[in-house]
Coordinates of C-alpha atoms in Angstrom, one line a residue:
X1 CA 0.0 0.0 0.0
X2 CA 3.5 2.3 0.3
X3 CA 1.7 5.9 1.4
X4 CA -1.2 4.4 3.1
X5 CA 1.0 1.2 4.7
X6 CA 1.7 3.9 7.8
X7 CA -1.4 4.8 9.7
X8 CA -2.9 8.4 9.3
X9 CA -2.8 9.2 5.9
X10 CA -4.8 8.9 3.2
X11 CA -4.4 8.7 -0.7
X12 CA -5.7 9.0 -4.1
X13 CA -4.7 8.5 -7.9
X14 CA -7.4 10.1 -10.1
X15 CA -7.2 10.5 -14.1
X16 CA -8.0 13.8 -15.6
X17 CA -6.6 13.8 -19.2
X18 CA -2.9 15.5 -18.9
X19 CA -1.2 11.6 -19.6
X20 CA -2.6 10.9 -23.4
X21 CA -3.4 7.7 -21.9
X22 CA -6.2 8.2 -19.9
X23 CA -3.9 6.6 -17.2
X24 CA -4.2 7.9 -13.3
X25 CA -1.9 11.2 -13.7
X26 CA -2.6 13.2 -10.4
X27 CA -1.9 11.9 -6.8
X28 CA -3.2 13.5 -3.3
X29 CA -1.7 11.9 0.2
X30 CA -3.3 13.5 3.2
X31 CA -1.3 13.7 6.6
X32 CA -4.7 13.0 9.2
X33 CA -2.4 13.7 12.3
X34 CA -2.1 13.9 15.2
X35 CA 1.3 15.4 14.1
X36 CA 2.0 16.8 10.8
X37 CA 5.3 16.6 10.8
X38 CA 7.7 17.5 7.3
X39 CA 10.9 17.6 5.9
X40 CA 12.3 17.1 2.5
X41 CA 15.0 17.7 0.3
X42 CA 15.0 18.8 -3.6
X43 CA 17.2 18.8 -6.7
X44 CA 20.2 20.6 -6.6
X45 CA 20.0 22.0 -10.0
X46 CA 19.5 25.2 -10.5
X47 CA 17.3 25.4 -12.8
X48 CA 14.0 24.7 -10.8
X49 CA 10.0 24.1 -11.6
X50 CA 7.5 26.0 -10.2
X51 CA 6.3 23.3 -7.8
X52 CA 9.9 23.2 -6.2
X53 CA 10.1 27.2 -5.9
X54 CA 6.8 26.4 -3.6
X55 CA 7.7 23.4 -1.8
X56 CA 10.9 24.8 -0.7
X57 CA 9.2 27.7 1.0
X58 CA 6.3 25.3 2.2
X59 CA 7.9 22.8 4.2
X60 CA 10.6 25.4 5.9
X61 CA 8.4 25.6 9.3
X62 CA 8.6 21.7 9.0
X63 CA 5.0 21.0 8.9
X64 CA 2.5 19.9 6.0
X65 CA -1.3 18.9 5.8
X66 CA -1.0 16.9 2.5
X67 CA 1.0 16.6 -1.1
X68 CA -0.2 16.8 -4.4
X69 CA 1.6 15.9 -7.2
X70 CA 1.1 15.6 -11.0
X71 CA 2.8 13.9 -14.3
X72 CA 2.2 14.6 -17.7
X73 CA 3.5 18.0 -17.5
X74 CA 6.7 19.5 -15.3
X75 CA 5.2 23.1 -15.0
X76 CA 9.2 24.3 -15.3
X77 CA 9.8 27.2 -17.1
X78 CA 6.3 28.0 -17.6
X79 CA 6.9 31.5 -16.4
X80 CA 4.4 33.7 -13.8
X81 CA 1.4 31.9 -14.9
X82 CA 3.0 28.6 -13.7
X83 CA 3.9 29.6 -10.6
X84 CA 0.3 31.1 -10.1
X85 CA -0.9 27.4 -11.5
X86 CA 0.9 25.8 -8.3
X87 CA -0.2 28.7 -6.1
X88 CA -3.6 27.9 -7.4
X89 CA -3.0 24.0 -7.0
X90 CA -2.0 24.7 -3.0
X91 CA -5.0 26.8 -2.4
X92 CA -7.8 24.5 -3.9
X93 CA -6.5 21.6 -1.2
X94 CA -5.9 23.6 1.1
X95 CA -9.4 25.0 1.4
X96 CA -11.2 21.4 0.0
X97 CA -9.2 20.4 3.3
X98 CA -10.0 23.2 5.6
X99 CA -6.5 24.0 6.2
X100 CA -3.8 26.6 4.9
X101 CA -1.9 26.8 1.4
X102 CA 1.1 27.3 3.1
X103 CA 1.0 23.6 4.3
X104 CA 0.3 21.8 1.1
X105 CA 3.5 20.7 -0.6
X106 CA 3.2 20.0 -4.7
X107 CA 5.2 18.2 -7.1
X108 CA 4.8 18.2 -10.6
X109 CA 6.9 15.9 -13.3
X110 CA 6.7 15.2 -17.1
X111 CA 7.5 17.8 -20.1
X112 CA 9.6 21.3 -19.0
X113 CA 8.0 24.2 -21.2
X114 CA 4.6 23.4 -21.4
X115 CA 1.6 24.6 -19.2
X116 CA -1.4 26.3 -20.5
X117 CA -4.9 27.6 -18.8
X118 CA -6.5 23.5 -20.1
X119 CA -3.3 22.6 -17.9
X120 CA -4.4 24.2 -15.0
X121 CA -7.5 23.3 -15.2
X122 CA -7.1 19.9 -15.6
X123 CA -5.0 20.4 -12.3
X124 CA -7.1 21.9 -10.2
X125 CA -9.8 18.9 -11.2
X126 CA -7.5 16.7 -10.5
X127 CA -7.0 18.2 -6.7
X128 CA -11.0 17.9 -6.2
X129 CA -11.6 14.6 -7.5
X130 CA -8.6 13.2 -5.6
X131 CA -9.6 14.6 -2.6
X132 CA -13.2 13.7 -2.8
X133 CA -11.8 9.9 -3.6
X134 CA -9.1 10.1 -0.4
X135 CA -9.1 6.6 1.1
X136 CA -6.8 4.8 3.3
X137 CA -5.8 2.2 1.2
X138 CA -5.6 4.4 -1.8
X139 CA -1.7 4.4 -1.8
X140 CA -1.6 2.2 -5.1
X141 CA -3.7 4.0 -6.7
X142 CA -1.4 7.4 -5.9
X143 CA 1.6 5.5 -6.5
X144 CA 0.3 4.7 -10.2
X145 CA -0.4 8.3 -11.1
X146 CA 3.2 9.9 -10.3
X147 CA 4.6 7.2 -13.6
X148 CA 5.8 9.0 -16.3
X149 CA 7.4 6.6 -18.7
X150 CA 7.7 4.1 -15.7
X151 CA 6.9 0.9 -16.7
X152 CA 5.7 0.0 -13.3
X153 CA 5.4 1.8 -10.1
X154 CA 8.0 1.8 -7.0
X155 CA 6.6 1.1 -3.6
X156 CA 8.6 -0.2 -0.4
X157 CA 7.2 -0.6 3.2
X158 CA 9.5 -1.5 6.6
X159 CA 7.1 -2.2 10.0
X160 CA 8.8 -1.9 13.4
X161 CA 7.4 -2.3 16.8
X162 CA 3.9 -0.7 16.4
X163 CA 5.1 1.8 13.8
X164 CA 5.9 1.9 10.0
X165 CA 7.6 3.9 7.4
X166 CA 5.4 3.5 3.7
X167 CA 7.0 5.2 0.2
X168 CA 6.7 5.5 -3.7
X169 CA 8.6 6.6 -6.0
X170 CA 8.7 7.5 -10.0
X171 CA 11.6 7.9 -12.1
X172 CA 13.0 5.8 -15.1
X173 CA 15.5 8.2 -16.5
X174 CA 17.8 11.4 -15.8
X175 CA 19.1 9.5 -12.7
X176 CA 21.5 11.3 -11.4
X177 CA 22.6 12.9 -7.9
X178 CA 20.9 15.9 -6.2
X179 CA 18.4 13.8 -7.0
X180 CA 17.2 12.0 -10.2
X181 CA 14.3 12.8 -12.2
X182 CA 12.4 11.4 -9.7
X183 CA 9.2 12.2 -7.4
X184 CA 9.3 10.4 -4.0
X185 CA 6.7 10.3 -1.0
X186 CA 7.5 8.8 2.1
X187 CA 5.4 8.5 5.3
X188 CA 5.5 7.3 8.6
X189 CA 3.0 6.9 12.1
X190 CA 6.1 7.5 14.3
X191 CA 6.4 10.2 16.6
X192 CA 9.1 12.4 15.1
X193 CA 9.6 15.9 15.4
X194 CA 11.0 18.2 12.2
X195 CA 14.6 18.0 13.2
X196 CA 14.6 14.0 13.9
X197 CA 12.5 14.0 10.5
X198 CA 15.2 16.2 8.7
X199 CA 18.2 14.9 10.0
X200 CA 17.1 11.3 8.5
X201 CA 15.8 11.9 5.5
X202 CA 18.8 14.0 4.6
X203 CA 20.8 10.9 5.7
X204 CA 18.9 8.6 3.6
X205 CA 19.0 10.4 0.5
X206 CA 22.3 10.5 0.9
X207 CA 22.8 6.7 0.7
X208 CA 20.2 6.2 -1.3
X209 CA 19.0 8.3 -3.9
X210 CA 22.1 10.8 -4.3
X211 CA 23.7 7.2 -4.9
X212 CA 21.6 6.5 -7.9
X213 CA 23.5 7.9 -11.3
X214 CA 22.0 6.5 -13.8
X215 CA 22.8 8.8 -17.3
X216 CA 24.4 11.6 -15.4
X217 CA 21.6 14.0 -16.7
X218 CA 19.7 15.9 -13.2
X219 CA 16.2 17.0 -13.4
X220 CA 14.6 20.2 -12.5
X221 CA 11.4 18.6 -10.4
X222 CA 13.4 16.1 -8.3
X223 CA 11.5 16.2 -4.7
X224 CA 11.9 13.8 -1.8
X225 CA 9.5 14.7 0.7
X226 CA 8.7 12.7 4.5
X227 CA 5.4 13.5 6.4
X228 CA 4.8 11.6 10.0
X229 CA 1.3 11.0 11.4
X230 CA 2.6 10.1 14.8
X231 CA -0.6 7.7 14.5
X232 CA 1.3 5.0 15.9
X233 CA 2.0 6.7 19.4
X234 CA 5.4 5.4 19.0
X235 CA 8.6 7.2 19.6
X236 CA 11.4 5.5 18.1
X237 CA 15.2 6.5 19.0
X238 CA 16.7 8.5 16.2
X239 CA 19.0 5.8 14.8
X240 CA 15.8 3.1 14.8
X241 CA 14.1 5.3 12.4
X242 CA 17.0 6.6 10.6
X243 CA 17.4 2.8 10.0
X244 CA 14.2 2.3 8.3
X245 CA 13.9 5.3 6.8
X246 CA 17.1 4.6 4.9
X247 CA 15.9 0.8 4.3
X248 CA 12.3 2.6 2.6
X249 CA 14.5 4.8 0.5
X250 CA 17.6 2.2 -0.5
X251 CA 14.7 -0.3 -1.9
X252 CA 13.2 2.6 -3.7
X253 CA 16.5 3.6 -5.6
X254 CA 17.2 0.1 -6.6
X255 CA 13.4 0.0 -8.2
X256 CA 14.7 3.4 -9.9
X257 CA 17.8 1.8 -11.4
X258 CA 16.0 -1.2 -12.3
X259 CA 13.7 0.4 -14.2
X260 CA 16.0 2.5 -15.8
X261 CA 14.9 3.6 -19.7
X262 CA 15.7 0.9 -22.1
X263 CA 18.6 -0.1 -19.6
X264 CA 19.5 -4.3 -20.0
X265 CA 21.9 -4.0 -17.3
X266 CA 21.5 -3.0 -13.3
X267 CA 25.3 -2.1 -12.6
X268 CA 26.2 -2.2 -8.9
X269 CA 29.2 -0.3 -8.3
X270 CA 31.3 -0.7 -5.0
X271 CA 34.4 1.0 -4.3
X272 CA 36.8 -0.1 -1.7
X273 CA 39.7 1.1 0.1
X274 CA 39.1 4.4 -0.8
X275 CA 41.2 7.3 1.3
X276 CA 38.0 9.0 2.3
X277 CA 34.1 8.7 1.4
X278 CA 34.3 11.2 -0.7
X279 CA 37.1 9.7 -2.7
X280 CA 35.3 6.5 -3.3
X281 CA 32.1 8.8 -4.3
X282 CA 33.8 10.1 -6.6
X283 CA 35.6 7.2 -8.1
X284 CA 32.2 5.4 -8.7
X285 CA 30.5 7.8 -10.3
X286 CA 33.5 8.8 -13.0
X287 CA 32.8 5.3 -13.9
X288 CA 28.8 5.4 -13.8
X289 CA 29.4 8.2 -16.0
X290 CA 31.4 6.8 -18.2
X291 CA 29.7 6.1 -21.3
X292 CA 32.2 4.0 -23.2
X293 CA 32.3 1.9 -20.2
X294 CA 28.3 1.6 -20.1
X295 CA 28.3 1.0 -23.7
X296 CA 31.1 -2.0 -23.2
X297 CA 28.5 -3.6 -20.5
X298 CA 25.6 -3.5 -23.0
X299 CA 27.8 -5.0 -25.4
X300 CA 29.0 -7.5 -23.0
X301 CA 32.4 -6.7 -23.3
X302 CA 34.4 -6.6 -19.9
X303 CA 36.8 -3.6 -21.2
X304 CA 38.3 -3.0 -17.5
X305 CA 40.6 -0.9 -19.4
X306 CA 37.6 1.8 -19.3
X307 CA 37.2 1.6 -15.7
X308 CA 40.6 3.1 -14.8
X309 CA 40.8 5.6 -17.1
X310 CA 37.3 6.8 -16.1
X311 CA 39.0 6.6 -12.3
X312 CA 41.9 8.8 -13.6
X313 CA 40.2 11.5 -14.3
X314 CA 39.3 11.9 -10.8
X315 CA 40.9 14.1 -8.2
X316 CA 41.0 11.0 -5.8
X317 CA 43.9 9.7 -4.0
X318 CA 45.3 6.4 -5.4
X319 CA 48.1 5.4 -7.8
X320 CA 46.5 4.3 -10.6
X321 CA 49.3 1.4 -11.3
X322 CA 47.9 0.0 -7.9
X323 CA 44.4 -0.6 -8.6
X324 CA 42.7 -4.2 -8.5
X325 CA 39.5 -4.5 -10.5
X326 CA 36.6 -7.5 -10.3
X327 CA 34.1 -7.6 -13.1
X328 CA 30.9 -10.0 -11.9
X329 CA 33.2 -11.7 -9.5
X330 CA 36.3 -12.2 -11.9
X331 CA 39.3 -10.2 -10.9
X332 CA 40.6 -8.5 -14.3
X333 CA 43.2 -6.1 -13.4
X334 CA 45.4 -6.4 -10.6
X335 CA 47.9 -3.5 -9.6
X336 CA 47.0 -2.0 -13.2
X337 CA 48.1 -5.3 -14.7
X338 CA 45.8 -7.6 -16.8
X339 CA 44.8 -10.6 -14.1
X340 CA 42.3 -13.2 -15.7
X341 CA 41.3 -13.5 -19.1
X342 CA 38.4 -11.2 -20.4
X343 CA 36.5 -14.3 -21.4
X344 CA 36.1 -15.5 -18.0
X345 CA 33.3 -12.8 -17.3
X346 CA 30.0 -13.3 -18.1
X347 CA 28.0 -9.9 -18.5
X348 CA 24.6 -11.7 -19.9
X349 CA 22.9 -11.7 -16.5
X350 CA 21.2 -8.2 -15.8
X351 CA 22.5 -7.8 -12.7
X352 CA 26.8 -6.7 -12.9
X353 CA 29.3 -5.8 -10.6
X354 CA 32.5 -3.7 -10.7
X355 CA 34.7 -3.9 -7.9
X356 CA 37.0 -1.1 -7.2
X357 CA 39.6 -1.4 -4.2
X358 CA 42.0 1.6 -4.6
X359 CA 44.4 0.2 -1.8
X360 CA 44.4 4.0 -0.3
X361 CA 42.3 3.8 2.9
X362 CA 39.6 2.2 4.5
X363 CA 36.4 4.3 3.4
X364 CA 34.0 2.9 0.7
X365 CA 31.3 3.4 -1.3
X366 CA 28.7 2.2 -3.4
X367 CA 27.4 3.5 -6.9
X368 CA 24.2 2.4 -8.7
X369 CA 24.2 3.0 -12.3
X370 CA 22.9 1.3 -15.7
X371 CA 24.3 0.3 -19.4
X372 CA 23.7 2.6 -22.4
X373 CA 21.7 0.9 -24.8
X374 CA 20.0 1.9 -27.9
X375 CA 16.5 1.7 -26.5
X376 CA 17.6 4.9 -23.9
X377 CA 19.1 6.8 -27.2
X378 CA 15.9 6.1 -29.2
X379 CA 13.1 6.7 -26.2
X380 CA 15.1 9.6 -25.3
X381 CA 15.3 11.4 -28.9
X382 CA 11.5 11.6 -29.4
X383 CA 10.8 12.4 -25.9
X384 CA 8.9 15.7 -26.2
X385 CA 7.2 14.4 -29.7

């Protein structure tokens, strides 16, 4: 049920004709208390939509009633009249749910540069009709009408002691830190104040989504947003829920990677022995990056050779002539020597993993990233058509 799995919230996904499809396209998930507790975090690009400008302002007191979100159109760079559309959006909930504008967050996630008054109003109907269909197991339904060219919706539930944290996600593409082109709602009954709520999510996203580098490419609607119920009457200690929080929002960007667009390969990336975090960060993501080294894994081609000189171009610390590399469990390169032979890798399984160990320190990290295929090039050079 991901939203609705914690108790005090409710949820709808309603279709009102922005998707072509006639599929669900806007969602609602309603905080009914006791506490409405919020925090979230949001895209580091600069370039932001007009739901983002809002949110951002919204949750800063670290409380919100509800969230409503929409796909089939980003409302980014849509000028005055889109920021009055998600103005407009906040106000019709708020007053549908007797409560102010200034505590309804909204996301918004599909095409940047289009928005016109049939927009809005399709919008606003979306806000009634979701609100007026609010149930508490209504969490699929909301989950289904954040997709965008998803081919199937991203849900993850943990349950402790008497309380729960619920989530969805959508994304499939522009998967890249700070965050991803990607819409995610998480809730929880637990008893947590704003700062608890903050301090966790931002430690989650960290490990988690910020992790999740998929093509590079960063979107201009990318929201994570937590809202707690306190329903459960349960206090957990700060590193209990920081536990499952991060569990909720791990299993979420693995769905994201997995359902990468047009990927064939999942491509786990673990550096090891890395000087400092940030090193082996870094390191993995040079190589997530790397598109002659994504393009080898769709190929099936264990070119190791592309690994380090994606790695060199980092400002790590390492020698480079000291670097061990396993591809899918065979070790290919050894102190920046050939090891095994190439043909003792199998890359036809889905699932691939480069292992990293810079033989510099003793921090580590891990990178999720995808192959570069033809199906990502051709579904992502028609896109706006």
């Amino acid at each position: 049920m991901s939203v609705t799995a914690a108790q005090g919230f409710e949820a709808a996904g309603v279709a009102v004709g922005l998707k072509s499809t006639g599929k669900p396209d806007v969602a609602v998930v309603v905080n009914r208390g006791p506490l409405r507790t919020a925090a979230a975090v949001f895209t580091s690009n600069r370039a932001k939509a007009n739901p983002i400008l809002w949110s951002q302002r919204a949750v800063q007191d670290g409380v919100a009633e509800a969230i409503v979100l929409n796909s089939g159109g980003a409302n980014c760079f849509t000028g005055a009249f889109g920021f009055q559309t998600t103005h407009q959006t906040a106000e019709r909930a708020a007053e549908l749910l007797g409560v102010s504008a200034g505590d309804i967050l909204v996301c918004s996630t599909g095409l940047i540069g289009t928005g016109d008054e049939a927009f809005r109003a399709k919008v606003l109907a979306g806000v009634e009709r979701g609100i007026a269909g609010l149930s508490a197991d209504g969490g699929e339904a909301a989950s289904l009408a954040i997709m965008t060219t998803d081919s199937r919706p991203k849900r993850a539930v943990q349950s402790r002691d008497g309380w729960t944290v619920g989530g969805m996600a959508k994304g499939a593409g522009m998967l890249a830190p700070g965050l991803a082109t990607m819409l995610v709602v998480i809730t929880t009954d637990a008893v947590v104040d704003a700062a608890q709520a903050d301090a966790a999510l931002r430690h989650a996203a960290k490990y988690s989504f910020d992790r999740l580098d998929s093509d590079g490419c960063m979107s201009t609607n990318d929201q994570v947003t937590l809202m707690a119920s306190g329903a459960s009457g349960v206090a957990p200690g700060p590193d209990e829920f920081r536990a499952a929080l991060t569990a909720v929002c791990q299993s979420l960007a693995e769905q994201l990677q997995q359902d990468a667009e047009g990927a064939s390969h999942d491509i786990t990336i673990d550096v090891e022995h890395a000087a400092t975090e940030d090193d082996a960060v870094e390191v993995g993501r040079s190589v997530a990056r790397n598109n002659l080294f994504k393009a080898a894994v769709f190929g099936g081609d264990p070119n190791w050779g592309r690994v380090l000189a994606a790695i060199g171009t980092t400002t790590a610390v390492f020698d480079p002539y000291d670097v061990d590399v396993w591809m899918n469990g065979v070790r290919v390169c050894t102190a920046g020597r050939p090891d095994r032979p190439r043909d003792e890798v199998d890359l036809s399984p889905r699932a691939t993993r480069v292992l990293i160990d810079l033989r510099s320190g003793n921090a580590r990290a891990t990178i999720l990233t995808n192959d570069l295929t033809h199906d990502y090039v051709h579904e992502n050079s028609a896109y706006s058509s």
